Structures are given as structure tokens and as C-alpha cells.
CSV table of C-alpha atoms in Angstrom, one decimal:
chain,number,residue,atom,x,y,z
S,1,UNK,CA,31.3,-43.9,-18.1
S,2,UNK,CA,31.6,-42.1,-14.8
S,3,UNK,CA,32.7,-39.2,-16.8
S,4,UNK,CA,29.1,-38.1,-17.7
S,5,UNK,CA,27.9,-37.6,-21.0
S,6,UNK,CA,25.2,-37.0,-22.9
S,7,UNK,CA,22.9,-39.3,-20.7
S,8,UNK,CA,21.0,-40.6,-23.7
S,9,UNK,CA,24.5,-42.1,-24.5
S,10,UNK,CA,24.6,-44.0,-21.5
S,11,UNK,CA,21.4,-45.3,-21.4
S,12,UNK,CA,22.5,-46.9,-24.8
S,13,UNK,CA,25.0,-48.4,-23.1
S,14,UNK,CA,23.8,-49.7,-20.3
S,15,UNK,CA,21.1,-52.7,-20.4
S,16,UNK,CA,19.4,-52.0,-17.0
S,17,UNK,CA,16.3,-51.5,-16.3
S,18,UNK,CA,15.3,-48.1,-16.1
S,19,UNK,CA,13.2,-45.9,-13.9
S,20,UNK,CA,12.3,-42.6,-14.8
S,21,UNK,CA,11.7,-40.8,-11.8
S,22,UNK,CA,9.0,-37.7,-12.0
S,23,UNK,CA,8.6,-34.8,-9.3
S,24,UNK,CA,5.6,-33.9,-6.9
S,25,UNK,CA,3.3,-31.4,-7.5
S,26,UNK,CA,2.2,-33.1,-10.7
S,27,UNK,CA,5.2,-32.4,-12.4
S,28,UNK,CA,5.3,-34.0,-16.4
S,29,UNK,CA,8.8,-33.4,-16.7
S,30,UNK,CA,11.4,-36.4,-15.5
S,31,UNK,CA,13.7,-35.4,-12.3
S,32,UNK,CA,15.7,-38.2,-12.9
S,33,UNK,CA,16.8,-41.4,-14.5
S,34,UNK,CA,18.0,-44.4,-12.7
S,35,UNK,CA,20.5,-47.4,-13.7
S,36,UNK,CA,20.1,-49.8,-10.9
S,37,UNK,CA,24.0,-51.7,-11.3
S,38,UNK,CA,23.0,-55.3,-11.4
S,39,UNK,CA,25.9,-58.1,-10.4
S,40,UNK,CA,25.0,-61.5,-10.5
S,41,UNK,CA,21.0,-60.4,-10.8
S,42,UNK,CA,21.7,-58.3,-7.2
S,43,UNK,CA,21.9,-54.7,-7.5
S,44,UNK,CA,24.6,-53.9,-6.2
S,45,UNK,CA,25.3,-49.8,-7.0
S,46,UNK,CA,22.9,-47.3,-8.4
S,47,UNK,CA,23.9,-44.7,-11.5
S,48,UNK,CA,21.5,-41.9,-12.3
S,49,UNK,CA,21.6,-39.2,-14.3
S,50,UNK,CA,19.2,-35.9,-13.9
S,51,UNK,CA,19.5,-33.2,-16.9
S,52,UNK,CA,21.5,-30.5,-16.2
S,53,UNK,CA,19.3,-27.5,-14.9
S,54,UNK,CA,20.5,-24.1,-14.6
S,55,UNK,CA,20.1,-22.3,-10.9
S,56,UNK,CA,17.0,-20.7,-13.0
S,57,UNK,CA,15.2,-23.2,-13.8
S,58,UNK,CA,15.8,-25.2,-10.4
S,59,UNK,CA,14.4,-22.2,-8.6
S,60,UNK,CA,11.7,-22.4,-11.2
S,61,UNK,CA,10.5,-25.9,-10.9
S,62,UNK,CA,11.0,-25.8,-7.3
S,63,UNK,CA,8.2,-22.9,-7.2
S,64,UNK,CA,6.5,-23.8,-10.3
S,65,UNK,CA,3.1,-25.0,-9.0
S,66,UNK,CA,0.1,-23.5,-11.0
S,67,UNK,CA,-1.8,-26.3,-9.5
S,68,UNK,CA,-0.6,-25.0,-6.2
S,69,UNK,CA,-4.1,-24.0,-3.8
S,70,UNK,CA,-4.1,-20.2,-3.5
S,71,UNK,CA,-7.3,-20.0,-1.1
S,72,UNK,CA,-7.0,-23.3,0.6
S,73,UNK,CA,-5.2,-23.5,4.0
S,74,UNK,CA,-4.7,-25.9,6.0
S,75,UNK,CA,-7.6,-24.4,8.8
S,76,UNK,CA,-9.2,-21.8,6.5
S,77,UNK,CA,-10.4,-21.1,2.7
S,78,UNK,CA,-10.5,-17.9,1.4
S,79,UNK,CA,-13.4,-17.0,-0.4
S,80,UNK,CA,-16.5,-14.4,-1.3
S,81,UNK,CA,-18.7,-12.2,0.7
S,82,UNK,CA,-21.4,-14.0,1.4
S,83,UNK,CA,-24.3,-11.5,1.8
S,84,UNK,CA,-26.7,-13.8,3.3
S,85,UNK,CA,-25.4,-14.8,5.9
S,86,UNK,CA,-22.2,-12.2,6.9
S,87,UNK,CA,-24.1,-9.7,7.7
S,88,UNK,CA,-24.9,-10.3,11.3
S,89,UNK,CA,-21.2,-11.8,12.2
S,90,UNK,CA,-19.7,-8.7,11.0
S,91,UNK,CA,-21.9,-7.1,12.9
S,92,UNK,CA,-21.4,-8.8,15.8
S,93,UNK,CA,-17.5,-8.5,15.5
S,94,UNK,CA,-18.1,-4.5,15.6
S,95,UNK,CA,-19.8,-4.8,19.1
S,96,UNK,CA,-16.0,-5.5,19.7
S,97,UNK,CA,-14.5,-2.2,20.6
S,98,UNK,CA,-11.8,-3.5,20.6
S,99,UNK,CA,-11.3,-5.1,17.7
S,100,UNK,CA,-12.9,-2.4,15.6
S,101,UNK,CA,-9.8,0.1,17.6
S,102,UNK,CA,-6.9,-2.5,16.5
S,103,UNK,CA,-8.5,-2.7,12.1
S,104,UNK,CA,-9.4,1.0,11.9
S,105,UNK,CA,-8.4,4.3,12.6
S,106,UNK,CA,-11.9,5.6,12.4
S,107,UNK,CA,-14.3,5.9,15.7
S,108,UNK,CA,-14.6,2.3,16.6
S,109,UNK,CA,-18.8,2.0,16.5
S,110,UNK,CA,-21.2,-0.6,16.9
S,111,UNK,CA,-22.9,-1.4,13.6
S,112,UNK,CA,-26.6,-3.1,12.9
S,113,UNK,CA,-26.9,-5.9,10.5
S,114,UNK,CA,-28.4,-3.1,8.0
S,115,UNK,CA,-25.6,-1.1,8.3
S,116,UNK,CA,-22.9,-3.5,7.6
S,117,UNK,CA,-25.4,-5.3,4.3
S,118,UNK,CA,-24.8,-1.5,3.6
S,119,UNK,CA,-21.3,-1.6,3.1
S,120,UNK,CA,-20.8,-4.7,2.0
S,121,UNK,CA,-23.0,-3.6,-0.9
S,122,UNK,CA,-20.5,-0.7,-1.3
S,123,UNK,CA,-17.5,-3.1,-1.4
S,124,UNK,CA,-18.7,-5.4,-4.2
S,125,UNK,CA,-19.4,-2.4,-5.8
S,126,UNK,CA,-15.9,-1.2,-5.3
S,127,UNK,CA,-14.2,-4.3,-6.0
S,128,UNK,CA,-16.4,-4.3,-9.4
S,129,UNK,CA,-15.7,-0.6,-10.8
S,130,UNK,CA,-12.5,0.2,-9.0
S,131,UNK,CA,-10.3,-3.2,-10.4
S,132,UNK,CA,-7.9,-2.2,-7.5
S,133,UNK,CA,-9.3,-4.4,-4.6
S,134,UNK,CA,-9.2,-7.7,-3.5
S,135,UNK,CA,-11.2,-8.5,-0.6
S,136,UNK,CA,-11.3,-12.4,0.6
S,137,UNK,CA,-13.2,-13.7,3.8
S,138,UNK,CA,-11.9,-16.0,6.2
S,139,UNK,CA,-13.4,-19.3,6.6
S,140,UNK,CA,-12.9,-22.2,8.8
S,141,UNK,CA,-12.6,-25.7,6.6
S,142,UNK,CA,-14.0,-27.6,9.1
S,143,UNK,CA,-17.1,-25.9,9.6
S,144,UNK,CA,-17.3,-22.7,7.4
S,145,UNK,CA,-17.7,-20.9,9.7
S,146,UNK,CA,-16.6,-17.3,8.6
S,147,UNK,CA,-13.7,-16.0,11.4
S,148,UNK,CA,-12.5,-13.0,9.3
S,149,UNK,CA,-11.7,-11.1,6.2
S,150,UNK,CA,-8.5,-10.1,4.1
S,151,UNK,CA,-7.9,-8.2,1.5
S,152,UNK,CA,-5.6,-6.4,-1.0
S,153,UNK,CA,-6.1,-3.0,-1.1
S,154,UNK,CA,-4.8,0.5,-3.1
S,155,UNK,CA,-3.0,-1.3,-5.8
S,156,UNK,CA,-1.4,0.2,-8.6
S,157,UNK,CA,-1.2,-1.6,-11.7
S,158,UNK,CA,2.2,0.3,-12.8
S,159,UNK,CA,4.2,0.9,-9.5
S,160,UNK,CA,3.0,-3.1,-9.1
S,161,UNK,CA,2.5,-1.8,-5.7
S,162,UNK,CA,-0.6,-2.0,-3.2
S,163,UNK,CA,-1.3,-2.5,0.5
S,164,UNK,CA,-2.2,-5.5,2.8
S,165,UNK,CA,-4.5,-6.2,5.8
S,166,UNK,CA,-6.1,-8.4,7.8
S,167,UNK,CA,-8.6,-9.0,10.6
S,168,UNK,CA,-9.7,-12.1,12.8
S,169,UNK,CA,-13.0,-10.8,14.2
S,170,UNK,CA,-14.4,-12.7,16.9
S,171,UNK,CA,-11.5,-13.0,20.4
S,172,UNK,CA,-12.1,-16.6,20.8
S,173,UNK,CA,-10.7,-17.1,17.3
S,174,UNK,CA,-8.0,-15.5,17.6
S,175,UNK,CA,-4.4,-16.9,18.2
S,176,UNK,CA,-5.4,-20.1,16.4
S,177,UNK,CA,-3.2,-19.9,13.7
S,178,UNK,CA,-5.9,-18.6,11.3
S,179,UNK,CA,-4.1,-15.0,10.6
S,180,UNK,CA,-0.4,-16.7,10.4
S,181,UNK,CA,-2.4,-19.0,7.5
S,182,UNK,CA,-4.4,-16.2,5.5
S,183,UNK,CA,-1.8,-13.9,5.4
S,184,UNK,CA,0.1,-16.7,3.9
S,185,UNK,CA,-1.9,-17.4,1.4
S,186,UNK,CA,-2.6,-13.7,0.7
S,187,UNK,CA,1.2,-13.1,0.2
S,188,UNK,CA,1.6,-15.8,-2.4
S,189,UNK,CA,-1.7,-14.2,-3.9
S,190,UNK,CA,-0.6,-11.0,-4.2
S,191,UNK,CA,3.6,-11.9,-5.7
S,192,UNK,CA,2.9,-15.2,-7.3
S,193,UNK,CA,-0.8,-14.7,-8.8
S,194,UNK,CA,-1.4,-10.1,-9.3
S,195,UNK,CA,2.8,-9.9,-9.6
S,196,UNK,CA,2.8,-7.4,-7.3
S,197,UNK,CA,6.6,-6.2,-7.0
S,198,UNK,CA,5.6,-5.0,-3.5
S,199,UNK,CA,3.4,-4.7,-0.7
S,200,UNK,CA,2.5,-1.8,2.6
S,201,UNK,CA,1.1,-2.9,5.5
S,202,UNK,CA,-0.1,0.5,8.1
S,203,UNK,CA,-0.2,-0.6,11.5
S,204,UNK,CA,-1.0,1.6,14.6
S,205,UNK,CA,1.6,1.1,17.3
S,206,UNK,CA,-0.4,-0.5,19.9
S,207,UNK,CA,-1.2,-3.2,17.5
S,208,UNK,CA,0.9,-5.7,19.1
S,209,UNK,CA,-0.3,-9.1,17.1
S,210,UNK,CA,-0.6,-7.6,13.9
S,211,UNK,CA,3.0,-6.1,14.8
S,212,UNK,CA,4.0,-9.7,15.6
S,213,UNK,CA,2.6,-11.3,12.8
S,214,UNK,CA,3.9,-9.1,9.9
S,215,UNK,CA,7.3,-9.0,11.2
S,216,UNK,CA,7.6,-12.8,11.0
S,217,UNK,CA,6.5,-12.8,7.6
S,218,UNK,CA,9.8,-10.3,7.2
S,219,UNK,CA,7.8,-7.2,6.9
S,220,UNK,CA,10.4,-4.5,7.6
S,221,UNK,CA,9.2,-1.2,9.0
S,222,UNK,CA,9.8,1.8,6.6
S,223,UNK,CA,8.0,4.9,7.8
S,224,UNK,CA,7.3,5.6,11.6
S,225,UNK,CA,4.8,8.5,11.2
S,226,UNK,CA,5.2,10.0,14.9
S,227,UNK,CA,2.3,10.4,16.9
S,228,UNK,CA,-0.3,10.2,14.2
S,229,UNK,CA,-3.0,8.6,16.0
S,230,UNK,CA,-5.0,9.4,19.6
S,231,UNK,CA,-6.7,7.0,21.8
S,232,UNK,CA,-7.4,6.1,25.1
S,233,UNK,CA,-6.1,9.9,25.5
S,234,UNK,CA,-2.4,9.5,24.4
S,235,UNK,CA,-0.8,9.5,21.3
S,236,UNK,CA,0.8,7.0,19.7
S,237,UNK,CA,2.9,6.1,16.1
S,238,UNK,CA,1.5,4.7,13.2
S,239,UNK,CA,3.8,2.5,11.8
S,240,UNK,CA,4.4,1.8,7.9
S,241,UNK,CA,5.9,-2.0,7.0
S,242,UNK,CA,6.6,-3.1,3.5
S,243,UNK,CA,7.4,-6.4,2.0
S,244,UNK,CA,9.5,-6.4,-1.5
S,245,UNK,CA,8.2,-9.8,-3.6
S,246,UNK,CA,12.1,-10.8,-3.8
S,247,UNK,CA,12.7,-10.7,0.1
S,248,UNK,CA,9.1,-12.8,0.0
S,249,UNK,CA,10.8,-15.0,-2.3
S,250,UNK,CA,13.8,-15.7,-0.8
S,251,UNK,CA,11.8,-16.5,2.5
S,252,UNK,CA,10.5,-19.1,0.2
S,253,UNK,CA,13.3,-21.4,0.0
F,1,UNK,CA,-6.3,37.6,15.8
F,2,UNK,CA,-4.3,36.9,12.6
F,3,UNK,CA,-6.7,38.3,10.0
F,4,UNK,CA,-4.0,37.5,7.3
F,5,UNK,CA,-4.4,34.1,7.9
F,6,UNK,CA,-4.2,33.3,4.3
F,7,UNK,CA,-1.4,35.4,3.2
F,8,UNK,CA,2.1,35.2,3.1
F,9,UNK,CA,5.1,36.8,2.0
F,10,UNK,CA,5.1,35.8,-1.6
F,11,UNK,CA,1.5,34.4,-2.5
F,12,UNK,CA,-1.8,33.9,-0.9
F,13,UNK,CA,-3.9,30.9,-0.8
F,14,UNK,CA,-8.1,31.2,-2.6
F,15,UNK,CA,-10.3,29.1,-3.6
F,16,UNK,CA,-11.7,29.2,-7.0
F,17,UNK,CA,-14.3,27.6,-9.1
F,18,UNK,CA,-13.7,24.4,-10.1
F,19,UNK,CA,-14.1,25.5,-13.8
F,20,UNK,CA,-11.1,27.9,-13.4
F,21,UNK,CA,-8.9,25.5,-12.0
F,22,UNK,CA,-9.7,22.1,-14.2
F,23,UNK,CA,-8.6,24.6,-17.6
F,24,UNK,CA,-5.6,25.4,-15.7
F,25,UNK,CA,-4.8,22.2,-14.8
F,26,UNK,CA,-5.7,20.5,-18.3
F,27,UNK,CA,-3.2,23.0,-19.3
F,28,UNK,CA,-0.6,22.0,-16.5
F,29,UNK,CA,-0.9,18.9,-17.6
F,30,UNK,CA,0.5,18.8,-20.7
F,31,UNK,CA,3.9,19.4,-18.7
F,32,UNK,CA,4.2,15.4,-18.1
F,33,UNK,CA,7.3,16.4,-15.3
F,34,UNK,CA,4.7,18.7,-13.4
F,35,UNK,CA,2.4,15.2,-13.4
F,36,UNK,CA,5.0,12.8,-12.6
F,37,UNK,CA,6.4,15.1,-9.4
F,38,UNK,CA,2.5,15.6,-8.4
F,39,UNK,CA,1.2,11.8,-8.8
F,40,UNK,CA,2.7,7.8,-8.8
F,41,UNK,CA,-0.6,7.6,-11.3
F,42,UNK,CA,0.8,7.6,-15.0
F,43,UNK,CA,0.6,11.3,-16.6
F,44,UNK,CA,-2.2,11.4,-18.8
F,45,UNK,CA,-3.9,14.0,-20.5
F,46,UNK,CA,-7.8,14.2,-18.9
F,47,UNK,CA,-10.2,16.8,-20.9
F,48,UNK,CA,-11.5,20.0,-18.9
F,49,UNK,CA,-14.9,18.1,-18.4
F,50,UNK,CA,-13.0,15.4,-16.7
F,51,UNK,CA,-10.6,17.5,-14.3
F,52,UNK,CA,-13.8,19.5,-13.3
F,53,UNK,CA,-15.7,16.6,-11.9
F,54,UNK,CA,-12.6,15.1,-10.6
F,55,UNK,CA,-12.1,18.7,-8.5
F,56,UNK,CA,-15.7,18.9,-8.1
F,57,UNK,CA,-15.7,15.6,-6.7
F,58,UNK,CA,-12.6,16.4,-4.4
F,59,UNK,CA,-14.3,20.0,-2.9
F,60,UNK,CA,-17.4,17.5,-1.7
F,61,UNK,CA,-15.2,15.6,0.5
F,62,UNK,CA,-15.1,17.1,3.9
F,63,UNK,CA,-12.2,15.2,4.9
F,64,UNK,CA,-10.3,18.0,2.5
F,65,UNK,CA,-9.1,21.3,2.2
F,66,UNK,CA,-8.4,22.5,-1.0
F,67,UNK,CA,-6.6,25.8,-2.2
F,68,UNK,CA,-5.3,27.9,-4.6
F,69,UNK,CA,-1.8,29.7,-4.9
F,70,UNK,CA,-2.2,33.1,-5.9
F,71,UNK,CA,0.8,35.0,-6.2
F,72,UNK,CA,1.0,38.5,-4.0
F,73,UNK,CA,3.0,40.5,-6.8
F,74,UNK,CA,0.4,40.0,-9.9
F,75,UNK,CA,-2.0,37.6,-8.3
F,76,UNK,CA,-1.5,34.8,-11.0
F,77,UNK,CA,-2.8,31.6,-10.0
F,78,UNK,CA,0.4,29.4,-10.2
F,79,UNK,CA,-0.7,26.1,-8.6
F,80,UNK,CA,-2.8,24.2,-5.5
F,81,UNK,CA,-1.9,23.3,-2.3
F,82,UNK,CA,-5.2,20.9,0.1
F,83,UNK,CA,-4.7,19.6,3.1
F,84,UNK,CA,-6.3,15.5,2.2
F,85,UNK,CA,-7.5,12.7,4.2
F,86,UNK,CA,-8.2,14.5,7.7
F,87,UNK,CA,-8.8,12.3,10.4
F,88,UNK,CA,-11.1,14.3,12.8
F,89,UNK,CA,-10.6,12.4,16.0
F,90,UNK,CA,-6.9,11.7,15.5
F,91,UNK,CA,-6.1,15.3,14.1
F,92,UNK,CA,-3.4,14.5,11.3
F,93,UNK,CA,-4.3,14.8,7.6
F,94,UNK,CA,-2.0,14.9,4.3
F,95,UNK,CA,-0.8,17.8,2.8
F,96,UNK,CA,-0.7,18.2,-1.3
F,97,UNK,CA,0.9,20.7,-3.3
F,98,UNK,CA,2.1,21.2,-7.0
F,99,UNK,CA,2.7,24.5,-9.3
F,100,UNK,CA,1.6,24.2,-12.5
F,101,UNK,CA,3.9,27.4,-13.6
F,102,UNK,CA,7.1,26.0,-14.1
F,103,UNK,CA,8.9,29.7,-13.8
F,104,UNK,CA,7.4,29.6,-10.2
F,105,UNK,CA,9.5,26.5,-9.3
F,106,UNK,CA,12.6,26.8,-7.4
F,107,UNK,CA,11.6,30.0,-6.4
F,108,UNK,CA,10.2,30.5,-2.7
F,109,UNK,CA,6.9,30.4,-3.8
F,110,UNK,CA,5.9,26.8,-2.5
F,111,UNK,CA,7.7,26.9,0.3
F,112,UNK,CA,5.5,30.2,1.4
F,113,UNK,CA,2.3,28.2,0.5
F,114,UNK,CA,3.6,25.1,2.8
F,115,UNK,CA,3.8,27.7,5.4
F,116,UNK,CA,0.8,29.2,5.2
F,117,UNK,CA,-1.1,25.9,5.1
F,118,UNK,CA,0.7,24.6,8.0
F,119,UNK,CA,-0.8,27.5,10.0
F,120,UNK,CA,-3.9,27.2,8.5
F,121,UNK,CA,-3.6,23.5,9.9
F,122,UNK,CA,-2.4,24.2,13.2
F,123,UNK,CA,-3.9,27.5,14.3
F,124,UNK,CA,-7.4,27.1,12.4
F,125,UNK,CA,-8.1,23.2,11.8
F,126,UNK,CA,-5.9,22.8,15.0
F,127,UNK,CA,-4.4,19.6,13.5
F,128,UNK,CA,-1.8,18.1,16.2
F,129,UNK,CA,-0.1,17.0,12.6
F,130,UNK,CA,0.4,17.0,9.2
F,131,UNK,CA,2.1,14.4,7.1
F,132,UNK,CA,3.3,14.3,3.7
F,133,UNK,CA,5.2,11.9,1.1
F,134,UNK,CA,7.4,13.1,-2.0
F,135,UNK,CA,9.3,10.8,-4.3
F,136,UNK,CA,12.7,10.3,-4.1
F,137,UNK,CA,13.6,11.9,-7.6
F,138,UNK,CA,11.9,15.1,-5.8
F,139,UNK,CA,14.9,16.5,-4.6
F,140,UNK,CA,14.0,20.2,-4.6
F,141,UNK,CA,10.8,19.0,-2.9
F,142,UNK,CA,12.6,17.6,-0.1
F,143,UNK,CA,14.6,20.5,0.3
F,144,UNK,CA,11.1,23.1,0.3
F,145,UNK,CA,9.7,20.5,3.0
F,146,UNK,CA,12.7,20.6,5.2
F,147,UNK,CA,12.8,24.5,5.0
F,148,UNK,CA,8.8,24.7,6.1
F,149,UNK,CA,9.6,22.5,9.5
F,150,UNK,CA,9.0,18.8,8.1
F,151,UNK,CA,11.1,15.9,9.7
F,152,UNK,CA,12.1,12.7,7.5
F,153,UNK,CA,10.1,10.1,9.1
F,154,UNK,CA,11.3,7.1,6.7
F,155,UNK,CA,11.0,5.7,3.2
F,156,UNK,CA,8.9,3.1,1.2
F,157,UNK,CA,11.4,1.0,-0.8
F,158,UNK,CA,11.0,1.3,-4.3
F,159,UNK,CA,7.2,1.9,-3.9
F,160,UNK,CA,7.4,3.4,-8.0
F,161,UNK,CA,8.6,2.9,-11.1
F,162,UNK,CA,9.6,5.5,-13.4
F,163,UNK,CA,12.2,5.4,-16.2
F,164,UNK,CA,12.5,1.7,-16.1
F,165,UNK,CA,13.8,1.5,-12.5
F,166,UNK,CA,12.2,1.7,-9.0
F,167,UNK,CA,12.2,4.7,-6.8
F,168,UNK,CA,11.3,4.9,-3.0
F,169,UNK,CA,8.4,7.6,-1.5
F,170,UNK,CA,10.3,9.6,1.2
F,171,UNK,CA,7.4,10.3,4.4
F,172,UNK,CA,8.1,13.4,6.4
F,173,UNK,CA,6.1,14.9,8.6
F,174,UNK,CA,5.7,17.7,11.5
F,175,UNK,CA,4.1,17.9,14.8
F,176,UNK,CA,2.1,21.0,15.7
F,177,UNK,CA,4.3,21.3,19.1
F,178,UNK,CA,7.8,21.6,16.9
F,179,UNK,CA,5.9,24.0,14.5
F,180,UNK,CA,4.7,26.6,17.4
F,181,UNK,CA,8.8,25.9,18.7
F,182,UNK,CA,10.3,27.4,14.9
F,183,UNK,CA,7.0,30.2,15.2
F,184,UNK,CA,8.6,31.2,18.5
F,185,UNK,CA,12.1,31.3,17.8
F,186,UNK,CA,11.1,33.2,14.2
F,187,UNK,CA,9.7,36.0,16.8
């Protein structure tokens, strides 16, 4: 009995009741089967038998989650530009000097609400024609209240291979957890949903909580271009981090 | 004043019209290892109406430098070489080269047109840097970099995937001040 064979065996055998057990995340497929040991009408031991699954196909069921949320957090949603009503945050956010000096490289410069419809415009009409770019903004839940923007950039269908970034634009919302969240999201996007087998993230040296923030996800720095950028009259390293999907993975478990 | 600024010992850098160089390269192209040293895109073969818009394209961008390689002895055109992606303020750009002559390879000949470019970059652009990335199959690349002045600067795992398996993108680059230091010591 102990000995255990083919469970449908046993469950001939024994005349307990019998609970089939089934896993979260909407699983249809039984986890287990319980044989509550009954003595005198008091359970008194419990038997149960689970199929035998292969390390494969535990790790898969463990990850398998199609109904998993990919743009819901638990503070923020990741959704589309909303030309309406963008516009003028955005352009607030680039008022920020510096903000706009940690997300680009290029002269950080005020921008007027036209100016930033402007490029939106040319965004949607790069995400459209160029099928290489995945650009989500950042809202709050609560309020939807847009804080930022993320996207998945440069990607290469056959190297699997494209390039990650992020920005949380106004300073009071920063350090609230919404950039630890999106970038979450974004990395199960970009391995589990595109199959991306990897992922770059550029970062200019004096970019400390981006620095901070990619390195806990386990982004390991590749390339340290020396000196590549100027500002505030010094020069400074641009740094080059990648993630491979199976060290992503492995963070998983 | 150097008024050779675009010569060197084995070739010379031009610039020709962009019909010129789109036959040329629909012909390079049919060389798929010439393609898959140059690009992580997939070789393809593009007809000469396509190449020309895509160079035509490429000579509007301010942000590059394009060139020809011209070689000194019968001045055949053998390849390109452009300086890409310049950042004005921060003065560091890419640099790009390929020959499309396969004879030409191994040679000297790309070597001489890194050199030229580099002072091109340094003593005309006055770049404080140029950066480049080669794939890790590009051995004789690597070698050609490292002979013009460039410093291994670290490598993207895996970033392609050629021949069923994954190869890393090697970055070097070289700073203007360790490029004047090798002029200086040449002299």
C-alpha cells in the first residue's frame, strides 16, 4: 500500500472519501488526491497521492499563469498614450532638468505641450511602422494619475534581443515603489510575453537610482564605455547592463 | 596644417554618390559573410533602388559621417567606413566599417581607414571619443581595432545568434587623449 502504485489502484482500494485538491492561479489540473484514514469514523492519518511530475513540468506549472496580469501592479497599470490628456504632464516633467539629464543623453530642454503632442505623434507612429517598440505609460491605480512611462525598445526579432528603460517623471513620485513595480512587470513582459532571450539597459554613471534599481533586478554590467558622456563640466562612464531571460528566471523561483 | 587629412598609407577615404555605392554594395551583398561581419540584421539581398534610399537616407542625417575607401595603388573603391550616432555636446559617436572586396581583407587596408577616421574624428570633428562594437566571431576585427588604438571596454552576453548558438558583441573604444599619446610616440 505504502509502496505507491499506480494511484488509480489505490483509490480502488481504499473506500474513503476523496478530495481532489486543485492549484491557484485557476489551475484545471488536480495537485493532489487525498485519502483521509478513517478509524472508528475519526480520521486518524491522511494518505495522498499527487502524479508524478518531472522537474519540467513542476517549473512549468509553477510559472504557468496565462491568466497572470501583465500590466496590473499592485500601485500602477501599464497602459497607452493618452494623447488628450499627457501632453501637458510630460511637459511639465521636462521643466525638470533634472530629470530630463538622468532619461537622456540629449540637451536636457524645456518642452511646450505642442512640442511634446509632436512627439508623441511621432512615437505612435513608430510603434505602428517600426514593430520594434513597446512603449507603456505609467499609471497610478488609485487615481490614474499618469507618473511615468516604460518601454521596450531596439528589439531584434532574431537575436531575441532589445533594450530596456524607464522613467518616473515628476520628484514627488519618485521612491514610491512605482519604478521597482513597472520594471517588474516590464521584465516578465519582455521574457514571458515577446520571448525576448535578452535584455540592455544604458545607464549614465551618475544615474544612481536607476543604477540601484537594475542591479536588484540582477542586471549585471557588461560594457563600461569610459568617459562617453559630459555634464556639469566633467566626464563621466556610460554604463551598459544586461539581463539574460534564464538568470531572470531563476530569480523567479 | 595636415592637408592629407584624408589620406593614408594604403587607401584614402571619398565620398561618392549614393548611386555608386548602393550597386556596389547590392553587389557586396551577395557575399552573405561580408553581411553577417557588418550587421546583427539577417543578410538579405536589397535591390539597388533600395540600398540607394537607405544610403541616401543615411547621408541626410547630420549625426553621420559617411565615407568611402579608396585604395591609393589603383584607387578601387573596396568598402565604407562613417563615423554614426554623434553626440554633439557629449563628443563620442560610433564608428562603422566593412570591405566589400574580400581580397582587401586581412590586408592592412582597414586598419589604415580606422586610422584615418580616428584623425578625422579627433583632429577635425574633435570628438573626445569614439566607440565601436564587433562580434565575437570577428576575430580578425578585433585584432585591426586593437592595432588602430581601441581598448576592450567589455561584452554583451550572447546579444546574437548565428549558426544556431549565441554569440556576445565585444565594445571597445578609445579616448582622444590616449590617441594623441600613440600619435606622439609614432613621431
Amino acid at each position: 500500500m505504502a509502496a505507491v502504485r499506480p494511484y488509480l489502484r489505490g483509490v480502488r482500494l481504499l473506500p474513503f472519501k476523496i478530495h481532489a485538491v486543485y492549484g491557484g492561479h485557476g489551475h484545471s489540473l488536480p495537485v493532489a488526491f487525498f485519502f483521509p484514514v478513517l478509524a472508528m469514523g475519526n480520521p486518524v492519518a491522511v494518505f495522498y497521492l499527487t502524479p508524478a511530475l518531472s522537474q519540467r513540468e513542476r517549473e512549468q506549472r509553477r510559472s504557468m499563469s496565462i491568466d497572470n496580469p501583465l500590466f496590473e501592479g499592485k500601485l500602477i497599470r501599464l497602459g497607452p498614450v493618452d494623447h488628450e490628456k499627457d501632453p501637458e504632464i510630460v511637459s511639465r516633467w521636462t521643466h525638470n532638468a533634472g530629470y530630463m539629464r538622468m532619461m537622456y543623453t540629449d540637451p536636457a530642454r524645456p518642452l511646450s505641450i505642442w512640442q511634446v503632442k509632436k512627439k508623441l505623434e511621432e512615437l505612435e507612429k513608430s510603434i505602428e511602422e517600426d514593430k520594434n517598440l513597446f512603449h507603456f505609460r505609467i499609471r497610478t491605480r488609485s487615481d490614474d494619475r499618469l507618473v511615468g512611462f516604460a518601454e521596450l525598445s531596439w528589439i531584434s526579432w532574431t537575436n531575441a534581443s532589445g533594450y530596456v528603460r524607464l522613467g518616473i517623471g515628476a520628484s514627488e513620485d519618485q521612491r514610491q515603489g512605482y519604478g521597482r513595480e513597472t520594471l517588474n512587470l516590464l521584465l516578465r513582459y519582455a521574457f514571458d510575453e515577446l520571448n525576448l532571450y535578452r535584455l540592455t539597459a544604458l545607464i549614465p554613471e551618475y544615474n544612481l537610482p536607476a543604477l540601484a534599481l537594475f542591479k536588484r533586478f540582477s542586471f549585471v554590467e557588461e560594457v563600461r564605455r569610459r568617459l562617453a558622456l559630459e555634464r556639469d563640466a566633467r566626464r563621466w562612464d556610460l554604463l551598459q547592463f544586461g539581463l539574460l531571460a534564464a538568470e531572470w528566471k531563476e530569480r523567479q523561483k | 596644417m595636415n592637408e592629407n587629412l584624408l589620406r593614408g598609407e594604403l587607401v584614402r577615404l571619398t565620398v561618392e554618390e549614393p548611386e555608386t555605392l548602393a550597386r556596389l554594395e547590392s553587389q557586396w551583398s551577395v557575399d552573405s559573410e561580408y553581411s553577417r561581419l557588418l550587421d546583427w540584421d539577417p543578410a538579405r539581398r536589397l535591390s539597388v533602388k533600395n540600398f540607394q534610399k537607405w544610403i541616401e537616407k543615411h547621408y541626410e542625417n547630420e549625426a553621420n559621417y559617411a565615407f568611402t575607401i579608396r585604395t591609393m595603388a589603383d584607387d578601387r573603391i573596396i568598402g565604407g567606413i562613417g563615423l554614426e550616432g554623434i553626440r554633439w555636446t557629449h563628443r563620442d559617436c560610433f564608428v562603422g566599417i566593412g570591405l566589400g572586396e574580400r581580397e582587401f581583407w586581412g590586408k592592412g587596408y582597414g586598419t589604415d581607414a580606422m586610422r584615418i577616421i580616428l584623425r578625422y574624428a579627433f583632429t577635425e570633428l574633435n570628438l573626445l571619443r569614439v566607440t565601436l562594437d564587433v562580434f565575437e566571431y570577428n576575430q580578425r576585427g578585433v585584432r585591426s581595432y586593437e592595432k588602430a588604438g581601441f581598448v576592450y571596454e567589455g561584452r554583451a552576453r550572447g546579444l546574437i545568434m548565428r549558426e544556431g548558438r549565441r554569440w556576445d558583441v565585444i565594445y571597445m573604444g578609445i579616448l582622444r587623449e590616449d590617441w594623441l599619446k600613440l600619435e606622439h610616440e609614432k613621431q
